[in-house]
PDB file of N, CA and C in Angstrom:
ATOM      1  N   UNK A  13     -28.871  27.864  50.033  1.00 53.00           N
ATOM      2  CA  UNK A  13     -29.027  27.523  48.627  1.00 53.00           C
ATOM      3  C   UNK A  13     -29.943  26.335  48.467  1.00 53.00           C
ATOM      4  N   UNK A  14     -30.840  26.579  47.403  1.00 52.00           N
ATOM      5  CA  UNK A  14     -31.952  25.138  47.318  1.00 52.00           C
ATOM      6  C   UNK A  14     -30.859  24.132  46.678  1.00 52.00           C
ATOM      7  N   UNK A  15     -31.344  23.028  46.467  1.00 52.00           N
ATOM      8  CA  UNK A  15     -30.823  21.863  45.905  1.00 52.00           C
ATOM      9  C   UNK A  15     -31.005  21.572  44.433  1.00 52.00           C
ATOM     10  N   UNK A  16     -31.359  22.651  43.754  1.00 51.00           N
ATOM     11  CA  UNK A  16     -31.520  22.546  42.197  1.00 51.00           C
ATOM     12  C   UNK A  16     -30.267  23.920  42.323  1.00 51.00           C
ATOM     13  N   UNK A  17     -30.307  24.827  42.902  1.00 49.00           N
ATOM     14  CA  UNK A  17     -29.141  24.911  42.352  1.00 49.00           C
ATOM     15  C   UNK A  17     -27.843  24.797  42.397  1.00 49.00           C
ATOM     16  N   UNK A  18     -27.492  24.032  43.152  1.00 51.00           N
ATOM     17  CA  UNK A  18     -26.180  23.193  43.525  1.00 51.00           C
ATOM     18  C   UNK A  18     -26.251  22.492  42.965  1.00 51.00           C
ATOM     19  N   UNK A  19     -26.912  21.755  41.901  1.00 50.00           N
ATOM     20  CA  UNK A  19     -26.786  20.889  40.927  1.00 50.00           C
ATOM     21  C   UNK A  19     -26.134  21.294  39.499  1.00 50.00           C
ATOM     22  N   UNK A  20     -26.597  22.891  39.396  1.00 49.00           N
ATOM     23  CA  UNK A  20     -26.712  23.671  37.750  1.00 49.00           C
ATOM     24  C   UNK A  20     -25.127  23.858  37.685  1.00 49.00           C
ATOM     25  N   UNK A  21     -24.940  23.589  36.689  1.00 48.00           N
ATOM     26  CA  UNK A  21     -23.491  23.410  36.344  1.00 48.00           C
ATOM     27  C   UNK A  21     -22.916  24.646  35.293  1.00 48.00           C
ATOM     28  N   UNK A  22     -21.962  25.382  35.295  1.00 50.00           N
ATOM     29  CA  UNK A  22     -21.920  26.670  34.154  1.00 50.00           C
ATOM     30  C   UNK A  22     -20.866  25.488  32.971  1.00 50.00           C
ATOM     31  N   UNK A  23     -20.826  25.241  31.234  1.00 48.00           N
ATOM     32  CA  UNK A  23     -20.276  24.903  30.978  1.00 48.00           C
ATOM     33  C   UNK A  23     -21.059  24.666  29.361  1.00 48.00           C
ATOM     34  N   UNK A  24     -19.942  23.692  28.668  1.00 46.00           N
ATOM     35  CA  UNK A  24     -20.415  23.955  27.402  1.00 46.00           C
ATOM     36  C   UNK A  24     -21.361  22.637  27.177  1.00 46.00           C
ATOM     37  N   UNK A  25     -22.158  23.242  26.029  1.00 44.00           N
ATOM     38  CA  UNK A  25     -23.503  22.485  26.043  1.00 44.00           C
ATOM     39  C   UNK A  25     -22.703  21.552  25.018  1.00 44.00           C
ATOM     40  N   UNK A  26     -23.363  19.844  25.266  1.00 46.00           N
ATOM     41  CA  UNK A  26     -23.018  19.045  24.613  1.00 46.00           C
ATOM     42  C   UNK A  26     -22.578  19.239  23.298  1.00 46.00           C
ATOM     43  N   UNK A  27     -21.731  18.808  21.972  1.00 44.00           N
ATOM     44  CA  UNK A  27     -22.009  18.342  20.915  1.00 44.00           C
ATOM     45  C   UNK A  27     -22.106  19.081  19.746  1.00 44.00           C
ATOM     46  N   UNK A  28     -21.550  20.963  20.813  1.00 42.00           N
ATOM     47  CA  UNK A  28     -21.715  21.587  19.716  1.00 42.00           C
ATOM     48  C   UNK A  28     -20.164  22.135  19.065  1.00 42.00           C
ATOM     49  N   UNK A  29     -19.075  21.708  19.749  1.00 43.00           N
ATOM     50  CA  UNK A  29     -18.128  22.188  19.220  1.00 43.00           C
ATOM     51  C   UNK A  29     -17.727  20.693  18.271  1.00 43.00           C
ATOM     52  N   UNK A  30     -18.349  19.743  18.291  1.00 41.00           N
ATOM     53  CA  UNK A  30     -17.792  18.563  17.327  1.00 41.00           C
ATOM     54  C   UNK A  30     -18.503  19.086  15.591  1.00 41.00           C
ATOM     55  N   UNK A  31     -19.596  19.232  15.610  1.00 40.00           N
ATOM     56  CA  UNK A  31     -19.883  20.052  14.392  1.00 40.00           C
ATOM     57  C   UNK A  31     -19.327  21.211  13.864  1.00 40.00           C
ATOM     58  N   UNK A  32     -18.911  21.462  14.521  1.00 39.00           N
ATOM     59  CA  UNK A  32     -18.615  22.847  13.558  1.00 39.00           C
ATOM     60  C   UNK A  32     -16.780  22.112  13.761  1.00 39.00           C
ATOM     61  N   UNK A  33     -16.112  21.536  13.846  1.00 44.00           N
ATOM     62  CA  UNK A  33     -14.839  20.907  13.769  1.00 44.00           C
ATOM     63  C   UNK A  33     -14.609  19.543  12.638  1.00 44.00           C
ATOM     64  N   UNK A  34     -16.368  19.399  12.915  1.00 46.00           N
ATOM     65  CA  UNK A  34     -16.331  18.547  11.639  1.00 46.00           C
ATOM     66  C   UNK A  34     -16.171  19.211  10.457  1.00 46.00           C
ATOM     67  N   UNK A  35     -16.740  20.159  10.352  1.00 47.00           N
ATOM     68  CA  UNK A  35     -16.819  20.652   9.046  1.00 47.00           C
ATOM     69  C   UNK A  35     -15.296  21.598   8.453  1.00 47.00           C
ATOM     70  N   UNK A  36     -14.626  22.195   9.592  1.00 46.00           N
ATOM     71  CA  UNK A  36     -13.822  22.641   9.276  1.00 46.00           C
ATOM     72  C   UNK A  36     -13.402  24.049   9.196  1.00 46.00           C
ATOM     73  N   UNK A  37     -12.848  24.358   8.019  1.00 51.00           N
ATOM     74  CA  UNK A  37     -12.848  25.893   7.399  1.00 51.00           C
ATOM     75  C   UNK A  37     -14.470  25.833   6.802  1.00 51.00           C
ATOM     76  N   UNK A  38     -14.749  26.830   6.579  1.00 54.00           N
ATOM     77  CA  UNK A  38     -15.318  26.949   5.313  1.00 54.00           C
ATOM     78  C   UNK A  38     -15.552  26.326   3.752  1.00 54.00           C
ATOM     79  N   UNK A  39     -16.525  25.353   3.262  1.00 64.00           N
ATOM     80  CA  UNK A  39     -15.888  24.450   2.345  1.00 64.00           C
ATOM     81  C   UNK A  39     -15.312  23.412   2.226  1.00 64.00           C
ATOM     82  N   UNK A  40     -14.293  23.339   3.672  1.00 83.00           N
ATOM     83  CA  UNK A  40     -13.230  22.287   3.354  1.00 83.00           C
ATOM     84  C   UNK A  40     -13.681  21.213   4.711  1.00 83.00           C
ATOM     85  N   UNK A  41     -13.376  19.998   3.414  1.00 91.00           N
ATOM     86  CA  UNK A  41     -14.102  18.614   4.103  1.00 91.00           C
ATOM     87  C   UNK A  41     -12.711  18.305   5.548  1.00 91.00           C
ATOM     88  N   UNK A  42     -13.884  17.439   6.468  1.00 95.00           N
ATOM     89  CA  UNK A  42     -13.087  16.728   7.795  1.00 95.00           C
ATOM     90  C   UNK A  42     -11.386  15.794   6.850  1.00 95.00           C
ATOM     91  N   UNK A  43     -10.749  15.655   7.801  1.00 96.00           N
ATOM     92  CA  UNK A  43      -9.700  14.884   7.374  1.00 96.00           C
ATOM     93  C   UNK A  43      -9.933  13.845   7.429  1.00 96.00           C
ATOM     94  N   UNK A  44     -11.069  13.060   7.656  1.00 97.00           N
ATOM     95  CA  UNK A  44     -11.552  11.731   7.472  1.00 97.00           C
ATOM     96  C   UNK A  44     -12.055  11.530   6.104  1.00 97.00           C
ATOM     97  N   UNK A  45     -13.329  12.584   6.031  1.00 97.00           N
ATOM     98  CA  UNK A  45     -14.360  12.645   4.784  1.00 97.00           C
ATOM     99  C   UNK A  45     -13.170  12.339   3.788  1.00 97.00           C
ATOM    100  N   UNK A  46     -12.159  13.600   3.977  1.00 97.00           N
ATOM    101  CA  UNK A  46     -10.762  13.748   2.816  1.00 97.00           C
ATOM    102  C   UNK A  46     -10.520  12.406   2.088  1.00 97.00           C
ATOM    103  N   UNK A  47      -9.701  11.829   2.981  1.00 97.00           N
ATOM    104  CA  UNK A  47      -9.433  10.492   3.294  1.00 97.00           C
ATOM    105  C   UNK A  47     -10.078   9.566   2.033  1.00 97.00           C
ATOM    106  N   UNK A  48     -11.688   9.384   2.404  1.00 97.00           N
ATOM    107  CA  UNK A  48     -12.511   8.751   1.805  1.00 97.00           C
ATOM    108  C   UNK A  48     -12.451   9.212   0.885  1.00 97.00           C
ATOM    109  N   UNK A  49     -12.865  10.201  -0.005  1.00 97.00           N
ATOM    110  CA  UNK A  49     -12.845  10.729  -1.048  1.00 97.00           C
ATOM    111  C   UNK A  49     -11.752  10.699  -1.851  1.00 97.00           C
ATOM    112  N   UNK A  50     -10.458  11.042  -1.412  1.00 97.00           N
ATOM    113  CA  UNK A  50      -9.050  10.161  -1.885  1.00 97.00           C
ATOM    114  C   UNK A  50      -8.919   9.377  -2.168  1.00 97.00           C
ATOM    115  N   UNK A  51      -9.598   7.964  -1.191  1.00 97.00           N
ATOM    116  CA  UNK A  51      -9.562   6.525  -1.989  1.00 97.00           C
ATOM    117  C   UNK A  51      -9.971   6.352  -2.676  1.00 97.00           C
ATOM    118  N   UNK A  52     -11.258   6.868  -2.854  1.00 96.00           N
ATOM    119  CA  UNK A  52     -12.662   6.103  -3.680  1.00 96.00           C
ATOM    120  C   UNK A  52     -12.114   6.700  -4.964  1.00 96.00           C
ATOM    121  N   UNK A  53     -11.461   7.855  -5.746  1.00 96.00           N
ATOM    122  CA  UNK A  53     -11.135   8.186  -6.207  1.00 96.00           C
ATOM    123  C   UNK A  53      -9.656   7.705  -7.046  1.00 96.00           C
ATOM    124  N   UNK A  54      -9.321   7.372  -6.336  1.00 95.00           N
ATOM    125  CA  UNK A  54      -7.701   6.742  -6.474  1.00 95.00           C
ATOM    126  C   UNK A  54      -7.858   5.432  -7.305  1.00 95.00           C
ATOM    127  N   UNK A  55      -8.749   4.532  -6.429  1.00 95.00           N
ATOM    128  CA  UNK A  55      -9.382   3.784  -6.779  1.00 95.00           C
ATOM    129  C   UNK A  55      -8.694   2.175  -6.318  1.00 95.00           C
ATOM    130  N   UNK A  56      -7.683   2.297  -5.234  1.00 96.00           N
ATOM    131  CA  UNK A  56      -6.506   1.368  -5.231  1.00 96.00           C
ATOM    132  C   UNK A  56      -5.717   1.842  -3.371  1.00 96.00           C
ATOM    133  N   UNK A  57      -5.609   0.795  -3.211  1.00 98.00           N
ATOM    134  CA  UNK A  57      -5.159   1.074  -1.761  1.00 98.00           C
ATOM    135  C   UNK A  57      -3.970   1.921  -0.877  1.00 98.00           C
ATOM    136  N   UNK A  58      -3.796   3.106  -0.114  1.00 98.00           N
ATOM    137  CA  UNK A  58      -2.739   4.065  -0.111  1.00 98.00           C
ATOM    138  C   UNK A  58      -2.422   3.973   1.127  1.00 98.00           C
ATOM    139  N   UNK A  59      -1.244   4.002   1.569  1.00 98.00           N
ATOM    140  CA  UNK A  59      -0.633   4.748   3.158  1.00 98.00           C
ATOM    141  C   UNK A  59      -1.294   5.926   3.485  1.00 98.00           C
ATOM    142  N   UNK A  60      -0.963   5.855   4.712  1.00 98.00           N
ATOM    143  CA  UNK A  60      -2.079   6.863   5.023  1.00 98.00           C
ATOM    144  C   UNK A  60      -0.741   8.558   4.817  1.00 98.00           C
ATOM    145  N   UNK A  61       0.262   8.341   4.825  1.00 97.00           N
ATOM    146  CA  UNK A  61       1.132   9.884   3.983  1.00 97.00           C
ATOM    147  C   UNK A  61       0.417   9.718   2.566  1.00 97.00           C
ATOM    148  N   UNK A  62       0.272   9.149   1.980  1.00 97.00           N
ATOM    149  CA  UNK A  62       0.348   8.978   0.658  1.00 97.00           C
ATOM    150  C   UNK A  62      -1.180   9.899   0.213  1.00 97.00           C
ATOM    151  N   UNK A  63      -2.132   9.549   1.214  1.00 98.00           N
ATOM    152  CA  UNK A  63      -3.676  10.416   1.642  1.00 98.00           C
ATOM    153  C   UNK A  63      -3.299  11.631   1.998  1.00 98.00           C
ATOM    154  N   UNK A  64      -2.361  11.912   2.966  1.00 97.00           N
ATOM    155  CA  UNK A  64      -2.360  13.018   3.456  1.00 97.00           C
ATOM    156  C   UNK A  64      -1.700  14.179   2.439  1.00 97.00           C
ATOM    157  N   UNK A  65      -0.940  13.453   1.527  1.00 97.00           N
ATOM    158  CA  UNK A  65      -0.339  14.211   0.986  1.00 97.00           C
ATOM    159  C   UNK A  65      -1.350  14.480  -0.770  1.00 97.00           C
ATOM    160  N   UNK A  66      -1.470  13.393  -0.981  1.00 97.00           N
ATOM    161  CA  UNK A  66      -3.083  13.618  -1.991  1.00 97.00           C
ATOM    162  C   UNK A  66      -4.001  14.415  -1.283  1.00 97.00           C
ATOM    163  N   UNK A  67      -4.606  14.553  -0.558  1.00 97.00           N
ATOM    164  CA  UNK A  67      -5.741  15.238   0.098  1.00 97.00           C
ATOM    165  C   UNK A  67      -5.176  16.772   0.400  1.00 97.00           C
ATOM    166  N   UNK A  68      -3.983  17.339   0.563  1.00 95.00           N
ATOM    167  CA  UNK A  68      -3.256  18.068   0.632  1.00 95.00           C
ATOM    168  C   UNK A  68      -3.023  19.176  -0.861  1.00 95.00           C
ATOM    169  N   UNK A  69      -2.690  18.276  -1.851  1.00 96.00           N
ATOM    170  CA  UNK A  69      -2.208  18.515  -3.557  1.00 96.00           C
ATOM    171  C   UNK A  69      -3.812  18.528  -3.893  1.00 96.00           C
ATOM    172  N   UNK A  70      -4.614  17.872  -3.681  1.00 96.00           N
ATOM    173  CA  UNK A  70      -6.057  18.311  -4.498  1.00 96.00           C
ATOM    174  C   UNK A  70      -6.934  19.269  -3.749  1.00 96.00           C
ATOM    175  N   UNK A  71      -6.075  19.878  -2.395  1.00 95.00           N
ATOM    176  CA  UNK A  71      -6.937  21.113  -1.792  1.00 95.00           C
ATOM    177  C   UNK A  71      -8.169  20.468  -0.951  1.00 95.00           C
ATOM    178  N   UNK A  72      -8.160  19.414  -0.576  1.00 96.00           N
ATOM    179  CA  UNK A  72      -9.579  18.769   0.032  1.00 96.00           C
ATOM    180  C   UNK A  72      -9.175  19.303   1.833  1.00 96.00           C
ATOM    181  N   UNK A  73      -8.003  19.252   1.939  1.00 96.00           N
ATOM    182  CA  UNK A  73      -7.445  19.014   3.377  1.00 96.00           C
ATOM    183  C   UNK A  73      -6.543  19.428   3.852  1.00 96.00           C
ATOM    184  N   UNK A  74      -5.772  19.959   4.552  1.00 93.00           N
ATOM    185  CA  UNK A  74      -4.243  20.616   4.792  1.00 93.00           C
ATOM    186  C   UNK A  74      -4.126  20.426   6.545  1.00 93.00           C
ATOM    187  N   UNK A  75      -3.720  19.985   6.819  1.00 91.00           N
ATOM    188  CA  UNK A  75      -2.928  19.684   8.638  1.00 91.00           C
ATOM    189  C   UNK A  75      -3.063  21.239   9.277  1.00 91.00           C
ATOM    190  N   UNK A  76      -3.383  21.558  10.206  1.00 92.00           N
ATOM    191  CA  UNK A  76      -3.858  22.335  10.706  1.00 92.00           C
ATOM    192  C   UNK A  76      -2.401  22.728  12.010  1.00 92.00           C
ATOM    193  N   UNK A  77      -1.052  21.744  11.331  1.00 92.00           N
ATOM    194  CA  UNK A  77       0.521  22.521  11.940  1.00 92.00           C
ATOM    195  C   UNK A  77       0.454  20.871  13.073  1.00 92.00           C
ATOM    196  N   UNK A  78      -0.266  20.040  12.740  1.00 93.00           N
ATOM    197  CA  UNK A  78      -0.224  18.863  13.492  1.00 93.00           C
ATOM    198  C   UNK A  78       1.554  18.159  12.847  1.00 93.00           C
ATOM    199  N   UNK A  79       2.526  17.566  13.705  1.00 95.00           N
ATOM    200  CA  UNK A  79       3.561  16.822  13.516  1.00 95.00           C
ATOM    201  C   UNK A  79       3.398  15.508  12.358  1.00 95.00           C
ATOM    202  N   UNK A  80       2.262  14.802  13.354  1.00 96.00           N
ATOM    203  CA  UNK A  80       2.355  13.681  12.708  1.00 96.00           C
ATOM    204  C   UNK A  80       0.774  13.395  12.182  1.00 96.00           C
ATOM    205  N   UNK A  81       0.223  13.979  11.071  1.00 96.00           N
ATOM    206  CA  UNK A  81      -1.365  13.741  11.095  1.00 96.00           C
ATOM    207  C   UNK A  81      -1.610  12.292  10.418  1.00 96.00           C
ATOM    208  N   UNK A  82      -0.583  11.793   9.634  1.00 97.00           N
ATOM    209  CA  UNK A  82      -0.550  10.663   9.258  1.00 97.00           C
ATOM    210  C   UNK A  82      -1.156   9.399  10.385  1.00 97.00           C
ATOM    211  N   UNK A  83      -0.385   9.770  11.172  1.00 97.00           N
ATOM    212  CA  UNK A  83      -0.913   8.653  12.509  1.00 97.00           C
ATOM    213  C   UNK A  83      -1.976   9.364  12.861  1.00 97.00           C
ATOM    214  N   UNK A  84      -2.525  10.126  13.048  1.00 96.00           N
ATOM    215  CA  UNK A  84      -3.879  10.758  13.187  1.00 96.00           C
ATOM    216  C   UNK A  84      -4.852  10.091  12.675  1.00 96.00           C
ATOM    217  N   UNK A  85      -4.813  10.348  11.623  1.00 98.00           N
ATOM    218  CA  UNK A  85      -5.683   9.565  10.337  1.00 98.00           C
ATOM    219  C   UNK A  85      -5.828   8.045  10.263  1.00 98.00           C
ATOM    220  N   UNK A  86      -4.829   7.269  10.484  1.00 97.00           N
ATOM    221  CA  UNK A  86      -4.129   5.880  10.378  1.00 97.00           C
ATOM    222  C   UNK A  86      -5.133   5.830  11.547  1.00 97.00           C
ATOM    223  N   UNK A  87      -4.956   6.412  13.187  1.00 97.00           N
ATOM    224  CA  UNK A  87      -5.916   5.908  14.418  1.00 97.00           C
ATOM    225  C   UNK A  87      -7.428   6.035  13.400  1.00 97.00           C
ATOM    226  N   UNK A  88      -7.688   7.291  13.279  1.00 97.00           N
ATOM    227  CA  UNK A  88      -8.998   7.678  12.817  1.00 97.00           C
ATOM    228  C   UNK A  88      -9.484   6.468  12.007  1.00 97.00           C
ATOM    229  N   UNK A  89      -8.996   5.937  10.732  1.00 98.00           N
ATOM    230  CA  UNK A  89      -9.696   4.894  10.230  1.00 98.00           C
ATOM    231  C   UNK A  89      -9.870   3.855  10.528  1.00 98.00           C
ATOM    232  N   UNK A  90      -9.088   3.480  11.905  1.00 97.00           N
ATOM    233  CA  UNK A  90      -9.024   2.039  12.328  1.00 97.00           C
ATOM    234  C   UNK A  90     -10.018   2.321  13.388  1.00 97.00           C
ATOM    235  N   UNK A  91     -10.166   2.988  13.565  1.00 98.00           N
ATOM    236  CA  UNK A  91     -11.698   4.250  14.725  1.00 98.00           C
ATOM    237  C   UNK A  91     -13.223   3.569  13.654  1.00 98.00           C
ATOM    238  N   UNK A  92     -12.920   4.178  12.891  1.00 97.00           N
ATOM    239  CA  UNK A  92     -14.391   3.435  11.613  1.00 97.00           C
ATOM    240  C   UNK A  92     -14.208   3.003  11.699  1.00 97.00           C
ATOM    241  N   UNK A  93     -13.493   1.694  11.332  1.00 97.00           N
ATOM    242  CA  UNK A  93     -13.315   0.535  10.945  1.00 97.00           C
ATOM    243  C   UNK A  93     -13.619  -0.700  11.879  1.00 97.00           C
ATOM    244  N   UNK A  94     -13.061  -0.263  13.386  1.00 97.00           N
ATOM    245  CA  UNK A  94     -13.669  -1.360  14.433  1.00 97.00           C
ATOM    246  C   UNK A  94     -15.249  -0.784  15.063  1.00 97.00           C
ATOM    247  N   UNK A  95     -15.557   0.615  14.876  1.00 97.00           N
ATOM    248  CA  UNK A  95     -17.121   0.869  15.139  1.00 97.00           C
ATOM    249  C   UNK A  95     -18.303   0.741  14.504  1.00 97.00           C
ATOM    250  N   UNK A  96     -17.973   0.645  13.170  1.00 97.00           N
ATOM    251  CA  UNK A  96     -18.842   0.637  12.068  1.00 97.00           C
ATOM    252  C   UNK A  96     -18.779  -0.497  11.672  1.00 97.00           C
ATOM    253  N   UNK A  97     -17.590  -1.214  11.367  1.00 96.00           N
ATOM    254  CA  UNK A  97     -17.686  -2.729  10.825  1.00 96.00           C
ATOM    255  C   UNK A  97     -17.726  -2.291   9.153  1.00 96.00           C
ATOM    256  N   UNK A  98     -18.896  -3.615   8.538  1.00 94.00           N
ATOM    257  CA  UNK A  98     -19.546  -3.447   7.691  1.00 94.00           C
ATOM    258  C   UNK A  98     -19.531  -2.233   7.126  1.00 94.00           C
ATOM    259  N   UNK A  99     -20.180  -1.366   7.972  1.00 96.00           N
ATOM    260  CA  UNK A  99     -20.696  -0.048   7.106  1.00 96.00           C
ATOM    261  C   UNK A  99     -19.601   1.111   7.371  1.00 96.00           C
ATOM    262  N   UNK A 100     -18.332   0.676   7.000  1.00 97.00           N
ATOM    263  CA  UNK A 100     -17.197   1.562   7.501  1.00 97.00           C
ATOM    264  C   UNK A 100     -16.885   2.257   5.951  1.00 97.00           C
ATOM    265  N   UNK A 101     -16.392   3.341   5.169  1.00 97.00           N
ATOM    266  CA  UNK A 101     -15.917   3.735   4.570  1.00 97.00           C
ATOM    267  C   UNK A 101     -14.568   3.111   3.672  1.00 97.00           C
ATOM    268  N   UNK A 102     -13.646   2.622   5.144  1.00 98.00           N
ATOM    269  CA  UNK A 102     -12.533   2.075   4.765  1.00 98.00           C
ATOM    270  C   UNK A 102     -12.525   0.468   4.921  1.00 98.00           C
ATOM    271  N   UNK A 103     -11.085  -0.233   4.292  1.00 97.00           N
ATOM    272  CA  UNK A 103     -10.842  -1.508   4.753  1.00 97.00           C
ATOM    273  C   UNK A 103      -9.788  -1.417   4.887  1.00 97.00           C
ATOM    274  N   UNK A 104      -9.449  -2.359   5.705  1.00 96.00           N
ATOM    275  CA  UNK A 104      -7.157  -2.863   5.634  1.00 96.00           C
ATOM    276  C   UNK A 104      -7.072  -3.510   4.079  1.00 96.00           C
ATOM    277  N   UNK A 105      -6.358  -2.849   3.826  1.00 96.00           N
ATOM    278  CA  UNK A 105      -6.140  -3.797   2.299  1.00 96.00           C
ATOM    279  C   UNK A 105      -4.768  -4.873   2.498  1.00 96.00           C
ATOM    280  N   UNK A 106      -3.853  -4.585   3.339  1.00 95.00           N
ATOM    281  CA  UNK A 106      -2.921  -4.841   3.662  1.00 95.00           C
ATOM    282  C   UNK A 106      -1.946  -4.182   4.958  1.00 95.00           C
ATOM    283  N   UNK A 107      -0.704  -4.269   5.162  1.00 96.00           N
ATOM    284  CA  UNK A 107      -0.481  -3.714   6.003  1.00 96.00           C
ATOM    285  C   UNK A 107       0.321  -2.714   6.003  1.00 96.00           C
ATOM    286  N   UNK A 108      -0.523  -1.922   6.758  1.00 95.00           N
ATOM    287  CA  UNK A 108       0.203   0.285   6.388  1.00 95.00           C
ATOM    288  C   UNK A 108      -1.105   0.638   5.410  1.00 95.00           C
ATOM    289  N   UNK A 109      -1.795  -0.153   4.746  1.00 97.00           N
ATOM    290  CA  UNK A 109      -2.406   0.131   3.312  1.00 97.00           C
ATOM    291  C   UNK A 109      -4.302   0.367   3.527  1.00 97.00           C
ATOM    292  N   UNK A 110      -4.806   1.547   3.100  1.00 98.00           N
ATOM    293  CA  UNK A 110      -5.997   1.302   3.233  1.00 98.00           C
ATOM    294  C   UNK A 110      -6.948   1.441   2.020  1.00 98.00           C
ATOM    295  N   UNK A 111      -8.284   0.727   1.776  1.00 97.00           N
ATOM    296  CA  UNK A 111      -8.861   1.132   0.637  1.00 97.00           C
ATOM    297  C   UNK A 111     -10.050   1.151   1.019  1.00 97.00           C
ATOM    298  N   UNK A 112     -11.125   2.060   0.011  1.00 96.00           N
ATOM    299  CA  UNK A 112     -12.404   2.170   0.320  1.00 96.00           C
ATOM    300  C   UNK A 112     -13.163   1.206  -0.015  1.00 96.00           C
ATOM    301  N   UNK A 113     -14.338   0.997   0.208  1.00 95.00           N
ATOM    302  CA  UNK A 113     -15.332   0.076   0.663  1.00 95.00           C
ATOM    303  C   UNK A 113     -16.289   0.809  -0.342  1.00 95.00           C
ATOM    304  N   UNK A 114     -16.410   1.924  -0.701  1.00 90.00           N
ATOM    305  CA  UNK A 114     -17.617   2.406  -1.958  1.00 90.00           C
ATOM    306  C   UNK A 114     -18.714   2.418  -0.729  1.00 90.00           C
ATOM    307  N   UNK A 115     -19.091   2.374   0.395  1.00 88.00           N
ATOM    308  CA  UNK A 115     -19.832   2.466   1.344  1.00 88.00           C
ATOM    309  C   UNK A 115     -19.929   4.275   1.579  1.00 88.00           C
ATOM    310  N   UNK A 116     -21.333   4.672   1.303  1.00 79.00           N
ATOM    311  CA  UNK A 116     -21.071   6.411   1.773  1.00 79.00           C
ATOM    312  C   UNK A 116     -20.209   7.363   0.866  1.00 79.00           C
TER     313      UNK A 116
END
């Protein structure tokens, strides 16, 4: 066997199953996007059940049979929030409590 192909690897190509997971169903926004759009809307700072369950009642989002997506979400924004900084979507408004930033 040459040495190029003991290198070639069979497997999935980078980057393409995060897009199409971003997006979802059909129509229906990431449980992050949700999220954002919940606050900015709300207009006032929420638990993150309090999102899940708004984002849920206005059809933006529905748990996909996850236990606890609340803590899902809760990691996820504190995920923006220490990578982005500044240009994060969300803020801590308090504690348990998050609100949007009008950023995006």
């Amino acid at each position: 066997m040459s040495e190029s192909s003991k290198t070639k690897t069979k497997g999935k190509s980078k980057g393409k199953g995060r897009q199409s997971a971003a997006k979802g169903q059909e129509g229906q926004l990431s449980c992050l996007n949700a999220a954002a759009k919940v606050l900015a809307e709300k207009g006032e700072p929420m638990n993150c059940k309090e999102m899940i369950e708004a984002m849920a009642s206005k059809g933006y989002w529905t748990t996909p049979g996850g236990k606890t997506p609340h803590a899902t979400l809760y990691s996820s924004i504190a995920r923006e929030i220490r990578d982005k900084g500044k240009e994060s979507r969300f803020k801590k408004s308090e504690r348990g409590k998050f609100a949007s930033t009008g950023v995006g």
